[in-house]
Amino acid sequence: MSTATTPAPITIDVWSDIACPWCYIGKRNLETGLAAASDDADAPQVEIVYHSFELSPDTPVDFVGGEADYLSQHKGISAAQAHQMLERVTGVAADAGLEYRFDILQHTNTVKAHELLHYAKEQGRQLEVAERLMSAYFLEGRHVGRVDDLVDLAAEAGLDPASTRDALESARYLPAVRADQAQASAYGINGVPFFVIDGKYGVSGAQPPEAFTQVARQVWAEHREESAAAAAV
């Protein structure tokens, strides 16, 4: 039970897709912003939960072509425009400390990766697995759509390979993926990353770290006030 001196943690629910370049940037900016607030004398306590959002559920597991080809085919833009988009996001990623490698990226369907994130959450390792998947996809050119590859990545993040394989092959976490997507629709989320703070504040897009620092401090102050008011009753 919370007291006046120990408010409940802030909950940040993040809707994102493994294959969304802005989502990894948003993830890193969120972490950087929260790290700045962690230096406060009264540092906000935060719990982060990742939720599923498929940007392109019709994408085949083994997409033929590079990222520019995918953008050209699915966004109706020219190859030159696609390369310009990738150059822009690569620059923004670099500002966040991420070295994107679109030249080796393997575009794929991400539903199994989302199932893995739900399994990892149950095992208490969702944050580690989310980082491992995004790093593998955007920085290392690893495949994140096939069960065998996902089992290897999960093991690298500390999960048991046999149990992970069973979770993915059984598809028992697919309903949880669909539930996340239904919740996103109920919230009116049509693009990611999207951050929901304490179920009442929405933050859209890969905001700069300072924005996350500010909102964490603001919401933590609200938690302090609510805790103090409850203790005074």
PDB file of C-alpha atoms in Angstrom:
ATOM      1  CA  MET A   1       0.000   0.000   0.000  1.00  0.00           C
ATOM      2  CA  SER A   2       1.247   3.468  -0.881  1.00  0.00           C
ATOM      3  CA  THR A   3       2.012   5.987   1.839  1.00  0.00           C
ATOM      4  CA  ALA A   4       2.722   9.688   1.781  1.00  0.00           C
ATOM      5  CA  THR A   5       6.420   8.931   1.414  1.00  0.00           C
ATOM      6  CA  THR A   6       6.187   6.050  -1.073  1.00  0.00           C
ATOM      7  CA  PRO A   7       3.831   6.848  -3.945  1.00  0.00           C
ATOM      8  CA  ALA A   8       2.911   4.175  -6.460  1.00  0.00           C
ATOM      9  CA  PRO A   9       5.267   4.064  -9.460  1.00  0.00           C
ATOM     10  CA  ILE A  10       4.368   5.826 -12.678  1.00  0.00           C
ATOM     11  CA  THR A  11       3.170   3.362 -15.288  1.00  0.00           C
ATOM     12  CA  ILE A  12       4.233   4.012 -18.871  1.00  0.00           C
ATOM     13  CA  ASP A  13       2.541   1.798 -21.446  1.00  0.00           C
ATOM     14  CA  VAL A  14       4.310   1.913 -24.798  1.00  0.00           C
ATOM     15  CA  TRP A  15       2.681   0.835 -28.042  1.00  0.00           C
ATOM     16  CA  SER A  16       5.334   0.093 -30.628  1.00  0.00           C
ATOM     17  CA  ASP A  17       6.468  -2.252 -33.378  1.00  0.00           C
ATOM     18  CA  ILE A  18       9.838  -3.952 -33.587  1.00  0.00           C
ATOM     19  CA  ALA A  19      10.078  -2.881 -37.241  1.00  0.00           C
ATOM     20  CA  CYS A  20       9.306   0.791 -36.535  1.00  0.00           C
ATOM     21  CA  PRO A  21      12.482   2.917 -36.718  1.00  0.00           C
ATOM     22  CA  TRP A  22      10.866   5.768 -34.774  1.00  0.00           C
ATOM     23  CA  CYS A  23       9.884   3.332 -32.023  1.00  0.00           C
ATOM     24  CA  TYR A  24      13.500   2.426 -31.248  1.00  0.00           C
ATOM     25  CA  ILE A  25      14.405   6.116 -31.278  1.00  0.00           C
ATOM     26  CA  GLY A  26      11.469   6.809 -28.976  1.00  0.00           C
ATOM     27  CA  LYS A  27      12.520   3.969 -26.705  1.00  0.00           C
ATOM     28  CA  ARG A  28      16.037   5.341 -26.380  1.00  0.00           C
ATOM     29  CA  ASN A  29      14.816   8.901 -25.847  1.00  0.00           C
ATOM     30  CA  LEU A  30      12.426   7.691 -23.139  1.00  0.00           C
ATOM     31  CA  GLU A  31      15.277   5.903 -21.381  1.00  0.00           C
ATOM     32  CA  THR A  32      17.549   8.933 -21.680  1.00  0.00           C
ATOM     33  CA  GLY A  33      14.836  11.240 -20.361  1.00  0.00           C
ATOM     34  CA  LEU A  34      14.059   8.988 -17.403  1.00  0.00           C
ATOM     35  CA  ALA A  35      17.764   8.647 -16.633  1.00  0.00           C
ATOM     36  CA  ALA A  36      18.005  12.443 -16.316  1.00  0.00           C
ATOM     37  CA  ALA A  37      15.095  12.472 -13.865  1.00  0.00           C
ATOM     38  CA  SER A  38      16.695   9.651 -11.885  1.00  0.00           C
ATOM     39  CA  ASP A  39      19.301  12.114 -10.646  1.00  0.00           C
ATOM     40  CA  ASP A  40      16.614  14.119  -8.813  1.00  0.00           C
ATOM     41  CA  ALA A  41      16.623  14.073  -5.029  1.00  0.00           C
ATOM     42  CA  ASP A  42      13.065  12.732  -5.263  1.00  0.00           C
ATOM     43  CA  ALA A  43      13.515  10.626  -8.391  1.00  0.00           C
ATOM     44  CA  PRO A  44      10.368   9.350 -10.140  1.00  0.00           C
ATOM     45  CA  GLN A  45       9.773   5.616  -9.895  1.00  0.00           C
ATOM     46  CA  VAL A  46       8.654   4.233 -13.240  1.00  0.00           C
ATOM     47  CA  GLU A  47       7.388   0.924 -14.602  1.00  0.00           C
ATOM     48  CA  ILE A  48       7.467   0.474 -18.393  1.00  0.00           C
ATOM     49  CA  VAL A  49       5.334  -2.046 -20.273  1.00  0.00           C
ATOM     50  CA  TYR A  50       5.554  -2.644 -24.021  1.00  0.00           C
ATOM     51  CA  HIS A  51       2.445  -3.374 -26.064  1.00  0.00           C
ATOM     52  CA  SER A  52       1.953  -4.763 -29.545  1.00  0.00           C
ATOM     53  CA  PHE A  53       1.231  -2.701 -32.640  1.00  0.00           C
ATOM     54  CA  GLU A  54       1.787  -4.180 -36.111  1.00  0.00           C
ATOM     55  CA  LEU A  55       2.473  -1.504 -38.690  1.00  0.00           C
ATOM     56  CA  SER A  56       2.340  -3.954 -41.618  1.00  0.00           C
ATOM     57  CA  PRO A  57       0.648  -7.212 -40.603  1.00  0.00           C
ATOM     58  CA  ASP A  58       0.481  -8.323 -44.252  1.00  0.00           C
ATOM     59  CA  THR A  59       4.268  -8.303 -44.640  1.00  0.00           C
ATOM     60  CA  PRO A  60       5.663 -11.770 -45.440  1.00  0.00           C
ATOM     61  CA  VAL A  61       8.122 -13.332 -43.005  1.00  0.00           C
ATOM     62  CA  ASP A  62      10.753 -13.467 -45.737  1.00  0.00           C
ATOM     63  CA  PHE A  63      10.265 -10.194 -47.578  1.00  0.00           C
ATOM     64  CA  VAL A  64      12.261 -10.026 -50.799  1.00  0.00           C
ATOM     65  CA  GLY A  65      14.138  -6.755 -51.120  1.00  0.00           C
ATOM     66  CA  GLY A  66      15.577  -4.058 -48.912  1.00  0.00           C
ATOM     67  CA  GLU A  67      13.959  -1.409 -46.762  1.00  0.00           C
ATOM     68  CA  ALA A  68      13.810   1.078 -49.634  1.00  0.00           C
ATOM     69  CA  ASP A  69      12.010  -1.540 -51.734  1.00  0.00           C
ATOM     70  CA  TYR A  70       9.493  -2.060 -48.950  1.00  0.00           C
ATOM     71  CA  LEU A  71       8.801   1.663 -48.637  1.00  0.00           C
ATOM     72  CA  SER A  72       8.429   2.032 -52.383  1.00  0.00           C
ATOM     73  CA  GLN A  73       5.997  -0.859 -52.641  1.00  0.00           C
ATOM     74  CA  HIS A  74       3.895  -0.108 -49.558  1.00  0.00           C
ATOM     75  CA  LYS A  75       4.016   3.693 -49.340  1.00  0.00           C
ATOM     76  CA  GLY A  76       3.668   4.435 -53.045  1.00  0.00           C
ATOM     77  CA  ILE A  77       6.807   6.557 -53.197  1.00  0.00           C
ATOM     78  CA  SER A  78       9.794   6.539 -55.510  1.00  0.00           C
ATOM     79  CA  ALA A  79      13.041   4.776 -54.719  1.00  0.00           C
ATOM     80  CA  ALA A  80      14.737   8.170 -54.393  1.00  0.00           C
ATOM     81  CA  GLN A  81      12.129   9.340 -51.887  1.00  0.00           C
ATOM     82  CA  ALA A  82      12.502   6.094 -49.952  1.00  0.00           C
ATOM     83  CA  HIS A  83      16.255   6.549 -49.684  1.00  0.00           C
ATOM     84  CA  GLN A  84      15.774  10.147 -48.539  1.00  0.00           C
ATOM     85  CA  MET A  85      13.399   8.965 -45.798  1.00  0.00           C
ATOM     86  CA  LEU A  86      15.918   6.371 -44.647  1.00  0.00           C
ATOM     87  CA  GLU A  87      18.746   8.903 -44.615  1.00  0.00           C
ATOM     88  CA  ARG A  88      16.641  11.246 -42.486  1.00  0.00           C
ATOM     89  CA  VAL A  89      15.685   8.628 -39.910  1.00  0.00           C
ATOM     90  CA  THR A  90      19.285   7.362 -39.816  1.00  0.00           C
ATOM     91  CA  GLY A  91      20.408  10.857 -38.852  1.00  0.00           C
ATOM     92  CA  VAL A  92      17.790  11.189 -36.135  1.00  0.00           C
ATOM     93  CA  ALA A  93      18.723   7.734 -34.822  1.00  0.00           C
ATOM     94  CA  ALA A  94      22.371   8.766 -34.679  1.00  0.00           C
ATOM     95  CA  ASP A  95      21.406  11.735 -32.506  1.00  0.00           C
ATOM     96  CA  ALA A  96      19.832   9.202 -30.113  1.00  0.00           C
ATOM     97  CA  GLY A  97      23.008   7.112 -30.088  1.00  0.00           C
ATOM     98  CA  LEU A  98      21.751   4.438 -32.498  1.00  0.00           C
ATOM     99  CA  GLU A  99      23.644   3.428 -35.646  1.00  0.00           C
ATOM    100  CA  TYR A 100      20.925   2.180 -37.984  1.00  0.00           C
ATOM    101  CA  ARG A 101      22.004  -0.210 -40.759  1.00  0.00           C
ATOM    102  CA  PHE A 102      19.247  -0.176 -43.357  1.00  0.00           C
ATOM    103  CA  ASP A 103      21.715  -1.668 -45.838  1.00  0.00           C
ATOM    104  CA  ILE A 104      21.643  -5.010 -43.981  1.00  0.00           C
ATOM    105  CA  LEU A 105      18.180  -4.832 -42.383  1.00  0.00           C
ATOM    106  CA  GLN A 106      15.940  -7.847 -43.073  1.00  0.00           C
ATOM    107  CA  HIS A 107      12.344  -6.649 -43.334  1.00  0.00           C
ATOM    108  CA  THR A 108       9.868  -9.169 -41.965  1.00  0.00           C
ATOM    109  CA  ASN A 109       6.520  -9.819 -40.322  1.00  0.00           C
ATOM    110  CA  THR A 110       6.706  -9.003 -36.600  1.00  0.00           C
ATOM    111  CA  VAL A 111       3.779 -10.884 -35.087  1.00  0.00           C
ATOM    112  CA  LYS A 112       6.017 -13.626 -33.633  1.00  0.00           C
ATOM    113  CA  ALA A 113       8.329 -10.982 -32.166  1.00  0.00           C
ATOM    114  CA  HIS A 114       5.301  -9.471 -30.433  1.00  0.00           C
ATOM    115  CA  GLU A 115       4.319 -12.893 -29.092  1.00  0.00           C
ATOM    116  CA  LEU A 116       7.851 -13.203 -27.741  1.00  0.00           C
ATOM    117  CA  LEU A 117       7.543  -9.859 -25.959  1.00  0.00           C
ATOM    118  CA  HIS A 118       4.421 -11.075 -24.168  1.00  0.00           C
ATOM    119  CA  TYR A 119       6.142 -14.279 -23.140  1.00  0.00           C
ATOM    120  CA  ALA A 120       9.150 -12.254 -21.958  1.00  0.00           C
ATOM    121  CA  LYS A 121       6.851 -10.025 -19.908  1.00  0.00           C
ATOM    122  CA  GLU A 122       5.505 -13.101 -18.124  1.00  0.00           C
ATOM    123  CA  GLN A 123       9.105 -14.107 -17.398  1.00  0.00           C
ATOM    124  CA  GLY A 124      10.043 -10.665 -16.075  1.00  0.00           C
ATOM    125  CA  ARG A 125      12.431  -9.907 -18.952  1.00  0.00           C
ATOM    126  CA  GLN A 126      10.359  -7.857 -21.365  1.00  0.00           C
ATOM    127  CA  LEU A 127      12.589  -4.776 -21.286  1.00  0.00           C
ATOM    128  CA  GLU A 128      15.679  -6.856 -22.023  1.00  0.00           C
ATOM    129  CA  VAL A 129      13.995  -8.676 -24.889  1.00  0.00           C
ATOM    130  CA  ALA A 130      12.564  -5.495 -26.415  1.00  0.00           C
ATOM    131  CA  GLU A 131      16.050  -3.996 -26.493  1.00  0.00           C
ATOM    132  CA  ARG A 132      17.560  -7.184 -27.904  1.00  0.00           C
ATOM    133  CA  LEU A 133      14.997  -7.414 -30.711  1.00  0.00           C
ATOM    134  CA  MET A 134      15.273  -3.795 -31.789  1.00  0.00           C
ATOM    135  CA  SER A 135      19.043  -3.828 -31.653  1.00  0.00           C
ATOM    136  CA  ALA A 136      19.156  -7.053 -33.655  1.00  0.00           C
ATOM    137  CA  TYR A 137      16.798  -5.667 -36.277  1.00  0.00           C
ATOM    138  CA  PHE A 138      18.052  -2.139 -36.787  1.00  0.00           C
ATOM    139  CA  LEU A 139      21.735  -2.388 -35.881  1.00  0.00           C
ATOM    140  CA  GLU A 140      22.811  -5.947 -36.647  1.00  0.00           C
ATOM    141  CA  GLY A 141      20.794  -7.127 -39.632  1.00  0.00           C
ATOM    142  CA  ARG A 142      19.388 -10.105 -37.717  1.00  0.00           C
ATOM    143  CA  HIS A 143      16.105 -11.739 -38.714  1.00  0.00           C
ATOM    144  CA  VAL A 144      13.313 -11.198 -36.160  1.00  0.00           C
ATOM    145  CA  GLY A 145      10.440 -12.941 -37.899  1.00  0.00           C
ATOM    146  CA  ARG A 146      11.335 -16.625 -37.761  1.00  0.00           C
ATOM    147  CA  VAL A 147      10.951 -18.816 -34.697  1.00  0.00           C
ATOM    148  CA  ASP A 148      14.503 -20.179 -34.804  1.00  0.00           C
ATOM    149  CA  ASP A 149      16.013 -16.687 -34.934  1.00  0.00           C
ATOM    150  CA  LEU A 150      13.723 -15.413 -32.194  1.00  0.00           C
ATOM    151  CA  VAL A 151      14.652 -18.324 -29.932  1.00  0.00           C
ATOM    152  CA  ASP A 152      18.333 -17.444 -30.371  1.00  0.00           C
ATOM    153  CA  LEU A 153      17.720 -13.778 -29.588  1.00  0.00           C
ATOM    154  CA  ALA A 154      15.583 -14.654 -26.574  1.00  0.00           C
ATOM    155  CA  ALA A 155      18.356 -16.850 -25.223  1.00  0.00           C
ATOM    156  CA  GLU A 156      20.792 -13.953 -25.627  1.00  0.00           C
ATOM    157  CA  ALA A 157      18.400 -11.884 -23.498  1.00  0.00           C
ATOM    158  CA  GLY A 158      18.296 -14.514 -20.760  1.00  0.00           C
ATOM    159  CA  LEU A 159      15.263 -16.650 -21.632  1.00  0.00           C
ATOM    160  CA  ASP A 160      15.214 -20.439 -21.768  1.00  0.00           C
ATOM    161  CA  PRO A 161      15.376 -21.569 -25.427  1.00  0.00           C
ATOM    162  CA  ALA A 162      13.141 -24.629 -25.096  1.00  0.00           C
ATOM    163  CA  SER A 163      10.415 -22.773 -23.220  1.00  0.00           C
ATOM    164  CA  THR A 164      10.629 -19.880 -25.659  1.00  0.00           C
ATOM    165  CA  ARG A 165      10.255 -22.189 -28.634  1.00  0.00           C
ATOM    166  CA  ASP A 166       7.204 -23.803 -27.063  1.00  0.00           C
ATOM    167  CA  ALA A 167       5.660 -20.387 -26.402  1.00  0.00           C
ATOM    168  CA  LEU A 168       6.161 -19.301 -30.017  1.00  0.00           C
ATOM    169  CA  GLU A 169       5.225 -22.531 -31.761  1.00  0.00           C
ATOM    170  CA  SER A 170       2.058 -22.867 -29.699  1.00  0.00           C
ATOM    171  CA  ALA A 171       1.019 -19.269 -30.528  1.00  0.00           C
ATOM    172  CA  ARG A 172      -0.497 -19.064 -27.058  1.00  0.00           C
ATOM    173  CA  TYR A 173       0.466 -15.396 -26.722  1.00  0.00           C
ATOM    174  CA  LEU A 174      -1.220 -14.383 -29.983  1.00  0.00           C
ATOM    175  CA  PRO A 175      -4.456 -13.473 -28.142  1.00  0.00           C
ATOM    176  CA  ALA A 176      -2.424 -11.077 -25.964  1.00  0.00           C
ATOM    177  CA  VAL A 177      -1.023  -9.445 -29.109  1.00  0.00           C
ATOM    178  CA  ARG A 178      -4.533  -9.017 -30.490  1.00  0.00           C
ATOM    179  CA  ALA A 179      -5.747  -7.616 -27.162  1.00  0.00           C
ATOM    180  CA  ASP A 180      -3.010  -4.967 -27.271  1.00  0.00           C
ATOM    181  CA  GLN A 181      -4.045  -4.023 -30.775  1.00  0.00           C
ATOM    182  CA  ALA A 182      -7.685  -3.780 -29.718  1.00  0.00           C
ATOM    183  CA  GLN A 183      -6.697  -1.531 -26.815  1.00  0.00           C
ATOM    184  CA  ALA A 184      -4.704   0.676 -29.171  1.00  0.00           C
ATOM    185  CA  SER A 185      -7.790   1.004 -31.354  1.00  0.00           C
ATOM    186  CA  ALA A 186      -9.917   1.864 -28.323  1.00  0.00           C
ATOM    187  CA  TYR A 187      -7.434   4.595 -27.383  1.00  0.00           C
ATOM    188  CA  GLY A 188      -7.498   5.927 -30.934  1.00  0.00           C
ATOM    189  CA  ILE A 189      -3.836   5.093 -31.518  1.00  0.00           C
ATOM    190  CA  ASN A 190      -3.118   4.921 -35.241  1.00  0.00           C
ATOM    191  CA  GLY A 191       0.618   5.443 -35.210  1.00  0.00           C
ATOM    192  CA  VAL A 192       3.566   4.454 -33.063  1.00  0.00           C
ATOM    193  CA  PRO A 193       5.428   4.965 -30.858  1.00  0.00           C
ATOM    194  CA  PHE A 194       2.655   6.014 -28.524  1.00  0.00           C
ATOM    195  CA  PHE A 195       3.143   6.391 -24.783  1.00  0.00           C
ATOM    196  CA  VAL A 196       0.290   6.246 -22.279  1.00  0.00           C
ATOM    197  CA  ILE A 197       1.250   7.547 -18.825  1.00  0.00           C
ATOM    198  CA  ASP A 198      -0.803   6.265 -15.903  1.00  0.00           C
ATOM    199  CA  GLY A 199      -3.629   5.469 -18.288  1.00  0.00           C
ATOM    200  CA  LYS A 200      -4.565   9.140 -18.614  1.00  0.00           C
ATOM    201  CA  TYR A 201      -1.867  11.059 -20.527  1.00  0.00           C
ATOM    202  CA  GLY A 202      -0.946  10.298 -24.119  1.00  0.00           C
ATOM    203  CA  VAL A 203       2.381  11.175 -25.726  1.00  0.00           C
ATOM    204  CA  SER A 204       2.682  10.549 -29.452  1.00  0.00           C
ATOM    205  CA  GLY A 205       5.863  10.054 -31.426  1.00  0.00           C
ATOM    206  CA  ALA A 206       9.570   9.879 -30.694  1.00  0.00           C
ATOM    207  CA  GLN A 207       9.699  12.930 -28.458  1.00  0.00           C
ATOM    208  CA  PRO A 208      13.087  14.327 -27.343  1.00  0.00           C
ATOM    209  CA  PRO A 209      14.499  13.094 -24.023  1.00  0.00           C
ATOM    210  CA  GLU A 210      13.688  16.395 -22.316  1.00  0.00           C
ATOM    211  CA  ALA A 211       9.985  15.896 -22.950  1.00  0.00           C
ATOM    212  CA  PHE A 212      10.050  12.570 -21.128  1.00  0.00           C
ATOM    213  CA  THR A 213      12.047  14.056 -18.265  1.00  0.00           C
ATOM    214  CA  GLN A 214       9.466  16.800 -17.871  1.00  0.00           C
ATOM    215  CA  VAL A 215       6.432  14.509 -17.973  1.00  0.00           C
ATOM    216  CA  ALA A 216       8.027  12.083 -15.511  1.00  0.00           C
ATOM    217  CA  ARG A 217       8.670  14.874 -13.025  1.00  0.00           C
ATOM    218  CA  GLN A 218       5.182  16.316 -13.504  1.00  0.00           C
ATOM    219  CA  VAL A 219       3.375  13.006 -13.038  1.00  0.00           C
ATOM    220  CA  TRP A 220       5.591  12.034 -10.100  1.00  0.00           C
ATOM    221  CA  ALA A 221       4.640  15.310  -8.395  1.00  0.00           C
ATOM    222  CA  GLU A 222       1.004  14.374  -8.936  1.00  0.00           C
ATOM    223  CA  HIS A 223       1.671  10.988  -7.356  1.00  0.00           C
ATOM    224  CA  ARG A 224       3.239  12.740  -4.362  1.00  0.00           C
ATOM    225  CA  GLU A 225       0.205  14.993  -3.951  1.00  0.00           C
ATOM    226  CA  GLU A 226      -2.235  12.097  -4.250  1.00  0.00           C
ATOM    227  CA  SER A 227      -0.251  10.054  -1.744  1.00  0.00           C
ATOM    228  CA  ALA A 228      -0.131  12.919   0.726  1.00  0.00           C
ATOM    229  CA  ALA A 229      -3.872  13.553   0.344  1.00  0.00           C
ATOM    230  CA  ALA A 230      -4.638   9.874   0.930  1.00  0.00           C
ATOM    231  CA  ALA A 231      -2.466   9.807   4.040  1.00  0.00           C
ATOM    232  CA  ALA A 232      -4.215  12.888   5.403  1.00  0.00           C
ATOM    233  CA  VAL A 233      -7.672  11.282   5.257  1.00  0.00           C
TER     234      VAL A 233
END
